JSON list of C-alpha atoms in Angstrom, two decimals:
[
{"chain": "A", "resi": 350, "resn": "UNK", "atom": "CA", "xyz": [0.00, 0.00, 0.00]},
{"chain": "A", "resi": 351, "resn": "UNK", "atom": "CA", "xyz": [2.62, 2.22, 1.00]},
{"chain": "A", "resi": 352, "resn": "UNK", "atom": "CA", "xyz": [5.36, 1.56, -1.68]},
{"chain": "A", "resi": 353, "resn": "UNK", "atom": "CA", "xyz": [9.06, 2.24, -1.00]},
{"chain": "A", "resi": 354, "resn": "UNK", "atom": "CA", "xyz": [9.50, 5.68, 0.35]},
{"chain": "A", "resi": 355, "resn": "UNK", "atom": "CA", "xyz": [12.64, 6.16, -0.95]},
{"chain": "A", "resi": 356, "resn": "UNK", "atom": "CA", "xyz": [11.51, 6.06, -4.39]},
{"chain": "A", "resi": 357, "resn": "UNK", "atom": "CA", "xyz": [8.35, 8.13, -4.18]},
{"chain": "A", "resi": 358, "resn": "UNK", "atom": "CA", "xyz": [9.08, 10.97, -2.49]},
{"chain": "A", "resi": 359, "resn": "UNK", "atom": "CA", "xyz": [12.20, 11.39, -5.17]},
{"chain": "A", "resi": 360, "resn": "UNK", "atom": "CA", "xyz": [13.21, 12.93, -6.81]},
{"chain": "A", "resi": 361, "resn": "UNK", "atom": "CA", "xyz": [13.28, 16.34, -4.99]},
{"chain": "A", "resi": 362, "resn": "UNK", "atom": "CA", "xyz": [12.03, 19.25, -7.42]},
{"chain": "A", "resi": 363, "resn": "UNK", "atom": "CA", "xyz": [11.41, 22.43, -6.96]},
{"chain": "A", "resi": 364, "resn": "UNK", "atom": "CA", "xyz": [7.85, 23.92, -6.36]},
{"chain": "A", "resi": 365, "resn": "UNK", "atom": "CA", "xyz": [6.15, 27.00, -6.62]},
{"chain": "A", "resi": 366, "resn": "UNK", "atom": "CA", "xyz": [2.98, 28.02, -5.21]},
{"chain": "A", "resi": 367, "resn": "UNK", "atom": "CA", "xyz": [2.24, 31.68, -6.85]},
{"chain": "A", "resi": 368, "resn": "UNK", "atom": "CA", "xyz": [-1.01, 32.37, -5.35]},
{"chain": "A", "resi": 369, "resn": "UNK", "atom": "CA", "xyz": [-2.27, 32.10, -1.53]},
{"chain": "A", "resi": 370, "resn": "UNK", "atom": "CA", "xyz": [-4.15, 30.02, -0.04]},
{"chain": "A", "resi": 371, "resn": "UNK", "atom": "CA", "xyz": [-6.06, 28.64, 3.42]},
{"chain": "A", "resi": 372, "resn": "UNK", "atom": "CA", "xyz": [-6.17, 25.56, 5.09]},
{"chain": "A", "resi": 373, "resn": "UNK", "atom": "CA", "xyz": [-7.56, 24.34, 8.21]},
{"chain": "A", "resi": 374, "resn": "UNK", "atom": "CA", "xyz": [-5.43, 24.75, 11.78]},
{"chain": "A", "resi": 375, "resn": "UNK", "atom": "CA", "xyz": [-7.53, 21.21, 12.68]},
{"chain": "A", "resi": 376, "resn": "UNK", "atom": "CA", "xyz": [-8.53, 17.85, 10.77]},
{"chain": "A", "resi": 377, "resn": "UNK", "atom": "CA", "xyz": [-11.58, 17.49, 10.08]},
{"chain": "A", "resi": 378, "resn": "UNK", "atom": "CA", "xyz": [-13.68, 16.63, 13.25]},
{"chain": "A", "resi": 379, "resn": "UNK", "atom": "CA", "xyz": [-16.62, 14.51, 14.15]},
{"chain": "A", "resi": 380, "resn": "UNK", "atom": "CA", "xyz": [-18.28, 17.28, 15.49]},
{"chain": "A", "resi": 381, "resn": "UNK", "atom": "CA", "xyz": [-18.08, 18.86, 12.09]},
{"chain": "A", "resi": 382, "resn": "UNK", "atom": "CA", "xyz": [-18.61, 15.76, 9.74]},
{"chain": "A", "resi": 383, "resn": "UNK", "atom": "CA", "xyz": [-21.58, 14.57, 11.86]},
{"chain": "A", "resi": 384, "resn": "UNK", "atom": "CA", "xyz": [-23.10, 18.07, 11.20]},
{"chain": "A", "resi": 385, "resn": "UNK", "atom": "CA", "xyz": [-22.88, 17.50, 7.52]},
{"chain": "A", "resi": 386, "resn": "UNK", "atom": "CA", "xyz": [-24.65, 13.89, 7.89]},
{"chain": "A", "resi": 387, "resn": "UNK", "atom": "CA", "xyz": [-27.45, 15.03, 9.73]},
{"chain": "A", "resi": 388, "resn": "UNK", "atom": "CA", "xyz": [-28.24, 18.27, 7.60]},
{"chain": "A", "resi": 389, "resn": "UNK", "atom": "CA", "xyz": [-28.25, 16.15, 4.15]},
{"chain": "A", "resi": 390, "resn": "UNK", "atom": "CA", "xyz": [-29.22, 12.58, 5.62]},
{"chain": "A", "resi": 391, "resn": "UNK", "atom": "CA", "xyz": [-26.12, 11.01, 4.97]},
{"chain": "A", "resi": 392, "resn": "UNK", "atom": "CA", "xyz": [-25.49, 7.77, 7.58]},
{"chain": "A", "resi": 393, "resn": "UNK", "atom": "CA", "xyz": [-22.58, 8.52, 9.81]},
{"chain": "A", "resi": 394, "resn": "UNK", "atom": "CA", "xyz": [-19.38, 6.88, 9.42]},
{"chain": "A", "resi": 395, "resn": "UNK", "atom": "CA", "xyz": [-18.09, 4.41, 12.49]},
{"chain": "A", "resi": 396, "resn": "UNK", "atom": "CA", "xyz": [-16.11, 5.44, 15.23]},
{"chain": "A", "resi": 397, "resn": "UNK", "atom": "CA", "xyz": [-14.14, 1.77, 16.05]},
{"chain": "A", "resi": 398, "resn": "UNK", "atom": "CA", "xyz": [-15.44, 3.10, 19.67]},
{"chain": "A", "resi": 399, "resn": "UNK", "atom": "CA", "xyz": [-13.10, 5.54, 19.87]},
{"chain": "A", "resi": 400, "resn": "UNK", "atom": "CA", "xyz": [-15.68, 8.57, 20.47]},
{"chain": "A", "resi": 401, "resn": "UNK", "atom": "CA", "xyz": [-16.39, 11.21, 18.28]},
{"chain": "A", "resi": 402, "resn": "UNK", "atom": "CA", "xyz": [-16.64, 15.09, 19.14]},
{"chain": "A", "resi": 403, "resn": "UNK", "atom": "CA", "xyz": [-13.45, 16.87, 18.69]},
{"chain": "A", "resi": 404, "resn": "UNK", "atom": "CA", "xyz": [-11.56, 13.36, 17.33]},
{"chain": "A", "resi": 405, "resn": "UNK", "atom": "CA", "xyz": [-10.69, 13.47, 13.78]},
{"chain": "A", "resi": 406, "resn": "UNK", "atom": "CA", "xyz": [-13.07, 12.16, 11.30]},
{"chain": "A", "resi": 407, "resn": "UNK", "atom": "CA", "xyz": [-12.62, 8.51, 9.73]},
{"chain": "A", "resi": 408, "resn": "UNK", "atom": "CA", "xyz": [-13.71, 5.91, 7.30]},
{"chain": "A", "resi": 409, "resn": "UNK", "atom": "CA", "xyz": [-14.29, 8.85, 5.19]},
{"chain": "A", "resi": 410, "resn": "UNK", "atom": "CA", "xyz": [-13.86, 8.25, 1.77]},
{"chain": "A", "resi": 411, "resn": "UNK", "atom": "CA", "xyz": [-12.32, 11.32, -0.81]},
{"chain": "A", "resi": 412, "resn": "UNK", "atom": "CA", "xyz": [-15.86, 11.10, -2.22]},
{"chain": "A", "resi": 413, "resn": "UNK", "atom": "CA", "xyz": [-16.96, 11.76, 0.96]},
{"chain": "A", "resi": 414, "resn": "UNK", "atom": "CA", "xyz": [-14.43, 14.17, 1.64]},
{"chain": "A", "resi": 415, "resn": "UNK", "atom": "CA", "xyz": [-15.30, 16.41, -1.27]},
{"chain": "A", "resi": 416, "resn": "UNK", "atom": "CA", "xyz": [-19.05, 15.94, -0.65]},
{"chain": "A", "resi": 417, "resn": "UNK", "atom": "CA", "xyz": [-18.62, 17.55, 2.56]},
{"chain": "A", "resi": 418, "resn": "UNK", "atom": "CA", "xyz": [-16.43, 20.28, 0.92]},
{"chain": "A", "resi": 419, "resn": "UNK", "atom": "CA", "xyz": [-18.83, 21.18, -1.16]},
{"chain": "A", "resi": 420, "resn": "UNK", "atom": "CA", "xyz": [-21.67, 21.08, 1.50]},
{"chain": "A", "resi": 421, "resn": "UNK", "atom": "CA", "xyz": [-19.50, 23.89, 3.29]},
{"chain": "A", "resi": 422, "resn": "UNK", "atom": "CA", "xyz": [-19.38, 25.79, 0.85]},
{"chain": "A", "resi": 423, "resn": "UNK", "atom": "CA", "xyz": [-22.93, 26.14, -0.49]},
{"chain": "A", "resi": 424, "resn": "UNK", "atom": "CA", "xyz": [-23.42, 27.15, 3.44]},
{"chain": "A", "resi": 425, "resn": "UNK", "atom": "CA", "xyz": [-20.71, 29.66, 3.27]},
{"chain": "A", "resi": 426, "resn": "UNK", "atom": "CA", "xyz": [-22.69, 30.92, 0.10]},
{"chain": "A", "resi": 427, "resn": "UNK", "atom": "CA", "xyz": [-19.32, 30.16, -1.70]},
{"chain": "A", "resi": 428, "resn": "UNK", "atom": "CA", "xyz": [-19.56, 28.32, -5.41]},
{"chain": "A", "resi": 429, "resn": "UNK", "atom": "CA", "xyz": [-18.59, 24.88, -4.95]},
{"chain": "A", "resi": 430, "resn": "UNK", "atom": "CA", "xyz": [-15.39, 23.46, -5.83]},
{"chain": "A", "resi": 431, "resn": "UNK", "atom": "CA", "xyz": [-15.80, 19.60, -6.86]},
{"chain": "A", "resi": 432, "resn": "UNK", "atom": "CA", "xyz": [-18.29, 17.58, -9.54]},
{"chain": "A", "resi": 433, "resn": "UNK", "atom": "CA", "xyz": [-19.49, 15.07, -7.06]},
{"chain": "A", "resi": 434, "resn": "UNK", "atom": "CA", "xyz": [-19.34, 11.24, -7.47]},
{"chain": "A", "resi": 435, "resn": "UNK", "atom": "CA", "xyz": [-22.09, 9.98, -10.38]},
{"chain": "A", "resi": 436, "resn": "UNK", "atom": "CA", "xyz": [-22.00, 13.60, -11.58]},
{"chain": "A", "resi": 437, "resn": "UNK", "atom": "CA", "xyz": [-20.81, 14.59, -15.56]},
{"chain": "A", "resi": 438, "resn": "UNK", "atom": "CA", "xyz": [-17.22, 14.88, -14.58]},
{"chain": "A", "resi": 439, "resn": "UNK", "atom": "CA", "xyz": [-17.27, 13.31, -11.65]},
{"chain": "A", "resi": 440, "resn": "UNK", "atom": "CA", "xyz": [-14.44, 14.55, -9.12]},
{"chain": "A", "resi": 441, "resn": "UNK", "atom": "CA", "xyz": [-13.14, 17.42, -10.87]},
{"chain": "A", "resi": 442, "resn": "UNK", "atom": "CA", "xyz": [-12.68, 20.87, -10.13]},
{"chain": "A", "resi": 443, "resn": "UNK", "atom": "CA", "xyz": [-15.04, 23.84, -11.03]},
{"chain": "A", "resi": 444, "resn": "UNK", "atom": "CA", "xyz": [-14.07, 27.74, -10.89]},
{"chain": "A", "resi": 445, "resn": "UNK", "atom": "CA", "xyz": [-16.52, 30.72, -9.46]},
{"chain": "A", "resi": 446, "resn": "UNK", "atom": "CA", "xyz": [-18.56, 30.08, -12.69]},
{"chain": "A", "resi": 447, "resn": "UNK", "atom": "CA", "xyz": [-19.10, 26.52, -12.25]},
{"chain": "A", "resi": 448, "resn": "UNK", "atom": "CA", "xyz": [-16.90, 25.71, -15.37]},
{"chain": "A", "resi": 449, "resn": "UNK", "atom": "CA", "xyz": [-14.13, 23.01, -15.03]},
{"chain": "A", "resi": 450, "resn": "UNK", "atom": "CA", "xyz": [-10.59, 23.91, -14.38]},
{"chain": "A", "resi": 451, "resn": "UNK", "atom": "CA", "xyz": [-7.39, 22.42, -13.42]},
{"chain": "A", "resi": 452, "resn": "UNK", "atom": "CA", "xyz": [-6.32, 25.87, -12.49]},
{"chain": "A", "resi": 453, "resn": "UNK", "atom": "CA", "xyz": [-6.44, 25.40, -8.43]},
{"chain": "A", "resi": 454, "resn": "UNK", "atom": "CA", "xyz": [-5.76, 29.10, -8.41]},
{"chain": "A", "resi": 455, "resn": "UNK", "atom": "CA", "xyz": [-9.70, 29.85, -10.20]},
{"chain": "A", "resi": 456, "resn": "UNK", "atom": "CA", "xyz": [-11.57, 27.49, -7.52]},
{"chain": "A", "resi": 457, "resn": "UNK", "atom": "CA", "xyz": [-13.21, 29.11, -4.66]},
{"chain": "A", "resi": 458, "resn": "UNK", "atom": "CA", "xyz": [-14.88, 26.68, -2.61]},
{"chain": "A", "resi": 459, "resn": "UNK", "atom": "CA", "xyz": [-13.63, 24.56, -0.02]},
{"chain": "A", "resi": 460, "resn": "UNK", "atom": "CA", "xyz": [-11.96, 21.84, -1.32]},
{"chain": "A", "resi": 461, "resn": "UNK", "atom": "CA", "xyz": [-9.11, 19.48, -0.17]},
{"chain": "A", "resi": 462, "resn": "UNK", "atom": "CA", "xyz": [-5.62, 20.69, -0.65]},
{"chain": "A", "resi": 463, "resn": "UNK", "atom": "CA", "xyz": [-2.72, 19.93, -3.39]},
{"chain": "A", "resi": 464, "resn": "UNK", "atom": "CA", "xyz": [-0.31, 17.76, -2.64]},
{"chain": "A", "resi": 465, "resn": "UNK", "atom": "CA", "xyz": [1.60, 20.97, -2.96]},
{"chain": "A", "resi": 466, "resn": "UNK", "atom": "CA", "xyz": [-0.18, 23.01, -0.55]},
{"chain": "A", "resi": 467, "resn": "UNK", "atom": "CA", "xyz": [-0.19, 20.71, 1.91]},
{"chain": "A", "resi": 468, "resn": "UNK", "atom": "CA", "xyz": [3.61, 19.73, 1.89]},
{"chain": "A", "resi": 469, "resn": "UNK", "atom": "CA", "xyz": [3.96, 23.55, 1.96]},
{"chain": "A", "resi": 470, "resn": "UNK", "atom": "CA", "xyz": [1.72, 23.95, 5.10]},
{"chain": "A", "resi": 471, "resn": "UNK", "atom": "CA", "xyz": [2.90, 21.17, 6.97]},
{"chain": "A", "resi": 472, "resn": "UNK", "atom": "CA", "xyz": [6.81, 22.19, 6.44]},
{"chain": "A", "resi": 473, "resn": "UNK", "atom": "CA", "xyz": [5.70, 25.42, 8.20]},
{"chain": "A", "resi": 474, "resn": "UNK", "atom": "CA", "xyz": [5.23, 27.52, 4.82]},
{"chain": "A", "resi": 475, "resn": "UNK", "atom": "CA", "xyz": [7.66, 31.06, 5.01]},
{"chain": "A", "resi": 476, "resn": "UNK", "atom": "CA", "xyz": [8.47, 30.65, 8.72]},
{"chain": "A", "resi": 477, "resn": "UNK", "atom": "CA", "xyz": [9.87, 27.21, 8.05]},
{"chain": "A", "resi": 478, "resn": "UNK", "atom": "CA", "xyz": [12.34, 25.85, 10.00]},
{"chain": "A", "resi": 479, "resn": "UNK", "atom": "CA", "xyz": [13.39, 22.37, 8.06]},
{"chain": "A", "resi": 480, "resn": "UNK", "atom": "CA", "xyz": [11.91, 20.30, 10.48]},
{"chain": "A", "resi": 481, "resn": "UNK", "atom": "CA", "xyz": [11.57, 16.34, 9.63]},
{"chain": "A", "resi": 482, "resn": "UNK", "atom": "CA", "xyz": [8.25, 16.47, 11.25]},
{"chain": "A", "resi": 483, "resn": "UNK", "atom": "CA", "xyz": [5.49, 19.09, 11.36]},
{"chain": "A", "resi": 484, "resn": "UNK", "atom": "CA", "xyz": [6.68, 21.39, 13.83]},
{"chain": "A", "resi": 485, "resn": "UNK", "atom": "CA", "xyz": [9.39, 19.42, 15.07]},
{"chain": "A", "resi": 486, "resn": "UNK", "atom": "CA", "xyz": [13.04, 17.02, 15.14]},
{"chain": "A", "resi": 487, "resn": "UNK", "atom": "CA", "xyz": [11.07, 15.48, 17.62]},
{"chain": "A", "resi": 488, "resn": "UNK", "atom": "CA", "xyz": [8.05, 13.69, 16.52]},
{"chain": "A", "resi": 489, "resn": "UNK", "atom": "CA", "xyz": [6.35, 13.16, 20.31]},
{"chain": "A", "resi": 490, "resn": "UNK", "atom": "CA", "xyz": [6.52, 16.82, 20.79]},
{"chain": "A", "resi": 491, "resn": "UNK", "atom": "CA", "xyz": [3.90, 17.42, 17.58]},
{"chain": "A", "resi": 492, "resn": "UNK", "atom": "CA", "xyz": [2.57, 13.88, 16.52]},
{"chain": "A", "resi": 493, "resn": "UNK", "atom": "CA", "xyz": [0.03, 10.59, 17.77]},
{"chain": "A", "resi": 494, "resn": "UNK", "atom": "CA", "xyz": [1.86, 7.98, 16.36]},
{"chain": "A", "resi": 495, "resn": "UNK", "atom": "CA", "xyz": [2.10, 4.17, 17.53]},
{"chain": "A", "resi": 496, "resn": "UNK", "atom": "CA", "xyz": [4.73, 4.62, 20.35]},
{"chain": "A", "resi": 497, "resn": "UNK", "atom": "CA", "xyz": [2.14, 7.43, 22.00]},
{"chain": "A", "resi": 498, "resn": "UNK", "atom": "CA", "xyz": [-1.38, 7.04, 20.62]},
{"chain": "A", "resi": 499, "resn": "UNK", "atom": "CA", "xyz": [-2.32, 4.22, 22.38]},
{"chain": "A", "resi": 500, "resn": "UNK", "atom": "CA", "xyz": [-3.39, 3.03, 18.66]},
{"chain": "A", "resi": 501, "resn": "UNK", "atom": "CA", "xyz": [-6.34, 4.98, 18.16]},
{"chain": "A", "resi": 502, "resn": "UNK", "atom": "CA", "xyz": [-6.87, 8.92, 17.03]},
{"chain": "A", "resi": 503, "resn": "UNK", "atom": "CA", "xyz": [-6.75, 11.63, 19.66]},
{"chain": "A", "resi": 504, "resn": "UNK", "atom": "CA", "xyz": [-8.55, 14.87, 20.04]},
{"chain": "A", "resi": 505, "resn": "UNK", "atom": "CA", "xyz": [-6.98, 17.36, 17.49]},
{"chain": "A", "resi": 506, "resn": "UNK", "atom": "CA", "xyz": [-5.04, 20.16, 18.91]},
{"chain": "A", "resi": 507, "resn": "UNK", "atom": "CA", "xyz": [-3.71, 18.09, 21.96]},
{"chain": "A", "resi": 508, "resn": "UNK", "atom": "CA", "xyz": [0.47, 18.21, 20.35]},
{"chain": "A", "resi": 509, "resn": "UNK", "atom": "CA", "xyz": [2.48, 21.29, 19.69]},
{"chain": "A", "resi": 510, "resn": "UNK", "atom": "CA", "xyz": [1.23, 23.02, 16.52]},
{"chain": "A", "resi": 511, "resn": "UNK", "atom": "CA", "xyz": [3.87, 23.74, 13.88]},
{"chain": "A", "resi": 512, "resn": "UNK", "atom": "CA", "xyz": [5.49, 27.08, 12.34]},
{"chain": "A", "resi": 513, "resn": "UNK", "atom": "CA", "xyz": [2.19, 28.11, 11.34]},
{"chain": "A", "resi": 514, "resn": "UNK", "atom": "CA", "xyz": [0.30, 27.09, 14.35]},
{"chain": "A", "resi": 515, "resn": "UNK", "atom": "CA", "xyz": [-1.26, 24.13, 12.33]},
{"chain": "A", "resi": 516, "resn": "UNK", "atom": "CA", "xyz": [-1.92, 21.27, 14.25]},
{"chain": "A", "resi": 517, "resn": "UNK", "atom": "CA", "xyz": [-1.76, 17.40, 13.46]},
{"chain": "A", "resi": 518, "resn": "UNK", "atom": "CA", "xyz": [0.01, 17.16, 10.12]},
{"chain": "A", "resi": 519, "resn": "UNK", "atom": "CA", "xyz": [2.55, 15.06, 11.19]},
{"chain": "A", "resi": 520, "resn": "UNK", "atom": "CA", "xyz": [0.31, 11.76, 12.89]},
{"chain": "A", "resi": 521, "resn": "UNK", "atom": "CA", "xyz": [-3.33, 11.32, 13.94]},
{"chain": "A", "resi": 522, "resn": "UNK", "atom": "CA", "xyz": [-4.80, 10.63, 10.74]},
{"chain": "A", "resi": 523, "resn": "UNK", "atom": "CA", "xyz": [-3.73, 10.34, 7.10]},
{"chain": "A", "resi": 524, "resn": "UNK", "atom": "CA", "xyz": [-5.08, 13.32, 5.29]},
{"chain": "A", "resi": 525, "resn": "UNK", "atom": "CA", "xyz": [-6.42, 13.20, 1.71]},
{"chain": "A", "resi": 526, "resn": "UNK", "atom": "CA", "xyz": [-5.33, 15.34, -1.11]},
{"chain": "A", "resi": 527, "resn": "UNK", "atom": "CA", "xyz": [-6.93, 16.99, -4.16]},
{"chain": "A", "resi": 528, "resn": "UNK", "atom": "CA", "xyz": [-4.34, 15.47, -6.60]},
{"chain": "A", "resi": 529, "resn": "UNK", "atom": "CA", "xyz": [-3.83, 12.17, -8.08]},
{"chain": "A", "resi": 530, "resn": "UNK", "atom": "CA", "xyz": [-1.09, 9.51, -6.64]},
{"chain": "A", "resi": 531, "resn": "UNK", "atom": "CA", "xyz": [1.35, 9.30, -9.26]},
{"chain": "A", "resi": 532, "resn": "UNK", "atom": "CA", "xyz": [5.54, 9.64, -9.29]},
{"chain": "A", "resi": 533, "resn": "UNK", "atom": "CA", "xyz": [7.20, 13.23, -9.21]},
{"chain": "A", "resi": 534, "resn": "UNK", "atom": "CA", "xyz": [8.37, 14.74, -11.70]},
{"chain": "A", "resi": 535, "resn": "UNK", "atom": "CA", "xyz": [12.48, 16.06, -11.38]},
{"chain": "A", "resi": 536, "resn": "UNK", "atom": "CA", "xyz": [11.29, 19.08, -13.15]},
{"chain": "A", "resi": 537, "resn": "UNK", "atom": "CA", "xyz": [10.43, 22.24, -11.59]},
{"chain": "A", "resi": 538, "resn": "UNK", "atom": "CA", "xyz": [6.50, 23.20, -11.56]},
{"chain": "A", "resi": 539, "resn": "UNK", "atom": "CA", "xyz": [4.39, 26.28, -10.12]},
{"chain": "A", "resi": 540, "resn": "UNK", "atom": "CA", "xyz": [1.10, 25.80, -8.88]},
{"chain": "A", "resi": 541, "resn": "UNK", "atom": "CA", "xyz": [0.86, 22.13, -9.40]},
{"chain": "A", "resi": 542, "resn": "UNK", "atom": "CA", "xyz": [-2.33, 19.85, -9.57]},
{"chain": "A", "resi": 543, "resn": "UNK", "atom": "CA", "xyz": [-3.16, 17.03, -11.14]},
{"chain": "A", "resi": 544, "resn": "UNK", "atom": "CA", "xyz": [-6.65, 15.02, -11.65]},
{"chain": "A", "resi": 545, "resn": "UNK", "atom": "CA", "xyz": [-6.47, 12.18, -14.09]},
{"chain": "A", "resi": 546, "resn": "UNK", "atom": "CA", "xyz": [-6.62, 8.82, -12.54]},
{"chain": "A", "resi": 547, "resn": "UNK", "atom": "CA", "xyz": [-8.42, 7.21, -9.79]},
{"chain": "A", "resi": 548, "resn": "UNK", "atom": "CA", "xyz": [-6.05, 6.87, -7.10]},
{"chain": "A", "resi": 549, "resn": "UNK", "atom": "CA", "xyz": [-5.53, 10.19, -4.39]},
{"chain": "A", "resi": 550, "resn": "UNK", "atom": "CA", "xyz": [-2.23, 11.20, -2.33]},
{"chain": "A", "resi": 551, "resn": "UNK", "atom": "CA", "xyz": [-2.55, 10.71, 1.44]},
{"chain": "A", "resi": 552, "resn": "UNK", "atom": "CA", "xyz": [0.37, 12.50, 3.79]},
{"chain": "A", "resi": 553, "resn": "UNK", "atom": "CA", "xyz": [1.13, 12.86, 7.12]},
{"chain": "A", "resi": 554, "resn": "UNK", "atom": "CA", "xyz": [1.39, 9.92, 8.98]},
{"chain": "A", "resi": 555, "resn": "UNK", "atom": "CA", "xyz": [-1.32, 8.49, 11.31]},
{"chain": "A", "resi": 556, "resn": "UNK", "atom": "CA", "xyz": [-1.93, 7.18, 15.05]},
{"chain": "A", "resi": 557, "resn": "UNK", "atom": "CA", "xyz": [-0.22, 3.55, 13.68]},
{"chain": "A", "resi": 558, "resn": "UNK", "atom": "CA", "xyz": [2.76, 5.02, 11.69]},
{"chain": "A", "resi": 559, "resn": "UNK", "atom": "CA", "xyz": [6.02, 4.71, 12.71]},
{"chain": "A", "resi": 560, "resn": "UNK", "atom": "CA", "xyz": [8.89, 7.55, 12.88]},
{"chain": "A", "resi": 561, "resn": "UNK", "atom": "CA", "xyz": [9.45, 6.87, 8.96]},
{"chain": "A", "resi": 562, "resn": "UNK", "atom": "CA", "xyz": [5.66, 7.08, 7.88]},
{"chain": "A", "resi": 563, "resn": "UNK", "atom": "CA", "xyz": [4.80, 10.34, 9.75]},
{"chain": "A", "resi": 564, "resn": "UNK", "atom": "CA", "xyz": [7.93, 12.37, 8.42]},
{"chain": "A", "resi": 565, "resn": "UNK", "atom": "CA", "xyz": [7.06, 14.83, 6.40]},
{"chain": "A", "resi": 566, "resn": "UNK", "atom": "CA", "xyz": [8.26, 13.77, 2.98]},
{"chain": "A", "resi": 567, "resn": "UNK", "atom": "CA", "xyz": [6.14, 10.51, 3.18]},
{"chain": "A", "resi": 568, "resn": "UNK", "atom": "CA", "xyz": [3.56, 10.05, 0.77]},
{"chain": "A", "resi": 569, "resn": "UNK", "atom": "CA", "xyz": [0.91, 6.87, -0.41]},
{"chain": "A", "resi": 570, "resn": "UNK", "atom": "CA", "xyz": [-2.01, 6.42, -2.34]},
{"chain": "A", "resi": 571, "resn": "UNK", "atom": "CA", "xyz": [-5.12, 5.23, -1.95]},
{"chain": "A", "resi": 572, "resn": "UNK", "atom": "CA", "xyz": [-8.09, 4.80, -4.54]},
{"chain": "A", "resi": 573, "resn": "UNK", "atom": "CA", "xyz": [-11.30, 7.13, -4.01]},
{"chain": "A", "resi": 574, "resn": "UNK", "atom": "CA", "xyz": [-13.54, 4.88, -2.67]},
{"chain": "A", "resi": 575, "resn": "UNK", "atom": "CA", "xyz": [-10.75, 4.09, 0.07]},
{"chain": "A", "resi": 576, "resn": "UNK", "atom": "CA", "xyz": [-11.92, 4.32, 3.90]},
{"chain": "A", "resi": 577, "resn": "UNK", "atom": "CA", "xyz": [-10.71, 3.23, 6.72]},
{"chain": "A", "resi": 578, "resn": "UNK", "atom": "CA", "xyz": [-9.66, 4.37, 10.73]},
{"chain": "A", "resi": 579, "resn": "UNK", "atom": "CA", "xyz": [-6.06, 5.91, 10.13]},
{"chain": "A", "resi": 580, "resn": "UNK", "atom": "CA", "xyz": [-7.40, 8.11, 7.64]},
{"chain": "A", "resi": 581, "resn": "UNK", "atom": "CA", "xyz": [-8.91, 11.83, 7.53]},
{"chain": "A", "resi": 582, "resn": "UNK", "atom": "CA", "xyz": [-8.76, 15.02, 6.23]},
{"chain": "A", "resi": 583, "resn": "UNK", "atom": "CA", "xyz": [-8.59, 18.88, 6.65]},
{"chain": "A", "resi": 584, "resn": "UNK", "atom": "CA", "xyz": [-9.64, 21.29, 4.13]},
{"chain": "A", "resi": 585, "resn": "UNK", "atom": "CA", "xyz": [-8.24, 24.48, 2.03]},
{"chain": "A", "resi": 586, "resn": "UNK", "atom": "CA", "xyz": [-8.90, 27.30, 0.01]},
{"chain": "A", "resi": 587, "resn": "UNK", "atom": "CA", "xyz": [-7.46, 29.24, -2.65]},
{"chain": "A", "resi": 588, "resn": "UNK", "atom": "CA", "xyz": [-7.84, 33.17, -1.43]},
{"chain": "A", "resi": 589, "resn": "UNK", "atom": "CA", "xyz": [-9.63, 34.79, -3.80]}
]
């Protein structure tokens, strides 16, 4: 599932992100998913008896994921960002007009972040200080991972938040990405996204990674129907 590491976070390119952007201090919590179930009837997802409440979401699907993005955003009054599952175009992106784009920089809803944006966020952006994990040399100071989690998720905001003052992206949950799961590229790119293809990128380690699997330069894959307990998500926007 996970691939060698060494392979497919390489080779290192350079990136550039020429617009800005927001994304969520927190994962995704129950408290906010469960919200979104009982306004447009959708059945909850399980718990595995963990609790709920300020606990990440899980067995959330990216289909799921982007439904709920695009359910915050019609009550934000913002234009939605995603084509949902069994929709023309299913699981693309759509700009202020409603018209399809691969240009993150024209979407305005809430949607789930780039690969790039969230590598960016979780590195601690323009206050970065090179840290292996998100906030940190020292992954108990800012991650639940298996030596301290106790093997199930934790409230969100309990660990140190990073440079930014984001919390979780290193442990917890997985979070899902906007882009497609595919190999880097060694050549440079600005404002990078890609669709095509089924499978997503997850990052950021969860509650059962190791030290390895919630550095910050590891990345997986998982196809969009995917759910299961080690995996969430938080969302993003481009700033208009």
């Amino acid at each position: 599932e996970f691939g060698d590491l060494g392979f497919h976070c390489r080779p290192v390119h350079e990136v550039t992100l020429a617009y800005d952007f927001e994304i969520g201090k927190y994962e995704v919590t129950f408290d906010q998913y469960d919200t979104f179930c009982e306004a447009t009837g959708r059945s909850k997802p399980g718990d595995s008896g963990w609790g709920r409440g300020r606990r990440p979401v899980i067995y959330v699907s990216w289909w799921e994921a982007i439904a709920y993005c695009n359910w915050l955003s019609q009550k934000e009054g913002l234009p939605v960002a995603y084509r949902l599952e069994g929709e023309v175009n299913e699981g693309q992106l759509l700009d202020s007009s409603g018209n399809l784009t691969t240009d993150i920089t024209k979407v305005v809803g809430y949607r789930l972040p780039t690969e790039a944006e969230w590598e960016y966020a979780a590195r601690g952006g323009n206050n970065s200080k090179g840290y292996k994990y998100s906030g940190s040399d020292n992954v108990g100071d800012v991650a639940w991972y298996t030596s301290n989690s106790g093997s199930k998720t934790q409230e969100v905001g309990k660990k140190a938040p990073n440079e930014l003052g984001i919390y979780d992206m290193s442990g917890n949950v997985w979070e899902l990405c906007s882009d497609r799961y595919e190999n880097y590229s060694s050549s440079a790119q600005t404002n990078p996204y890609n669709y095509s293809g089924s499978g997503r990128v997850f990052r950021g380690g969860g509650w059962g990674s190791d030290v390895v699997g919630t550095r910050l330069v590891f990345r997986a894959g998982i196809d969009r129907t995917g759910a299961d307990n080690e995996m969430g998500f938080r969302i993003a926007r481009t700033v208009p």
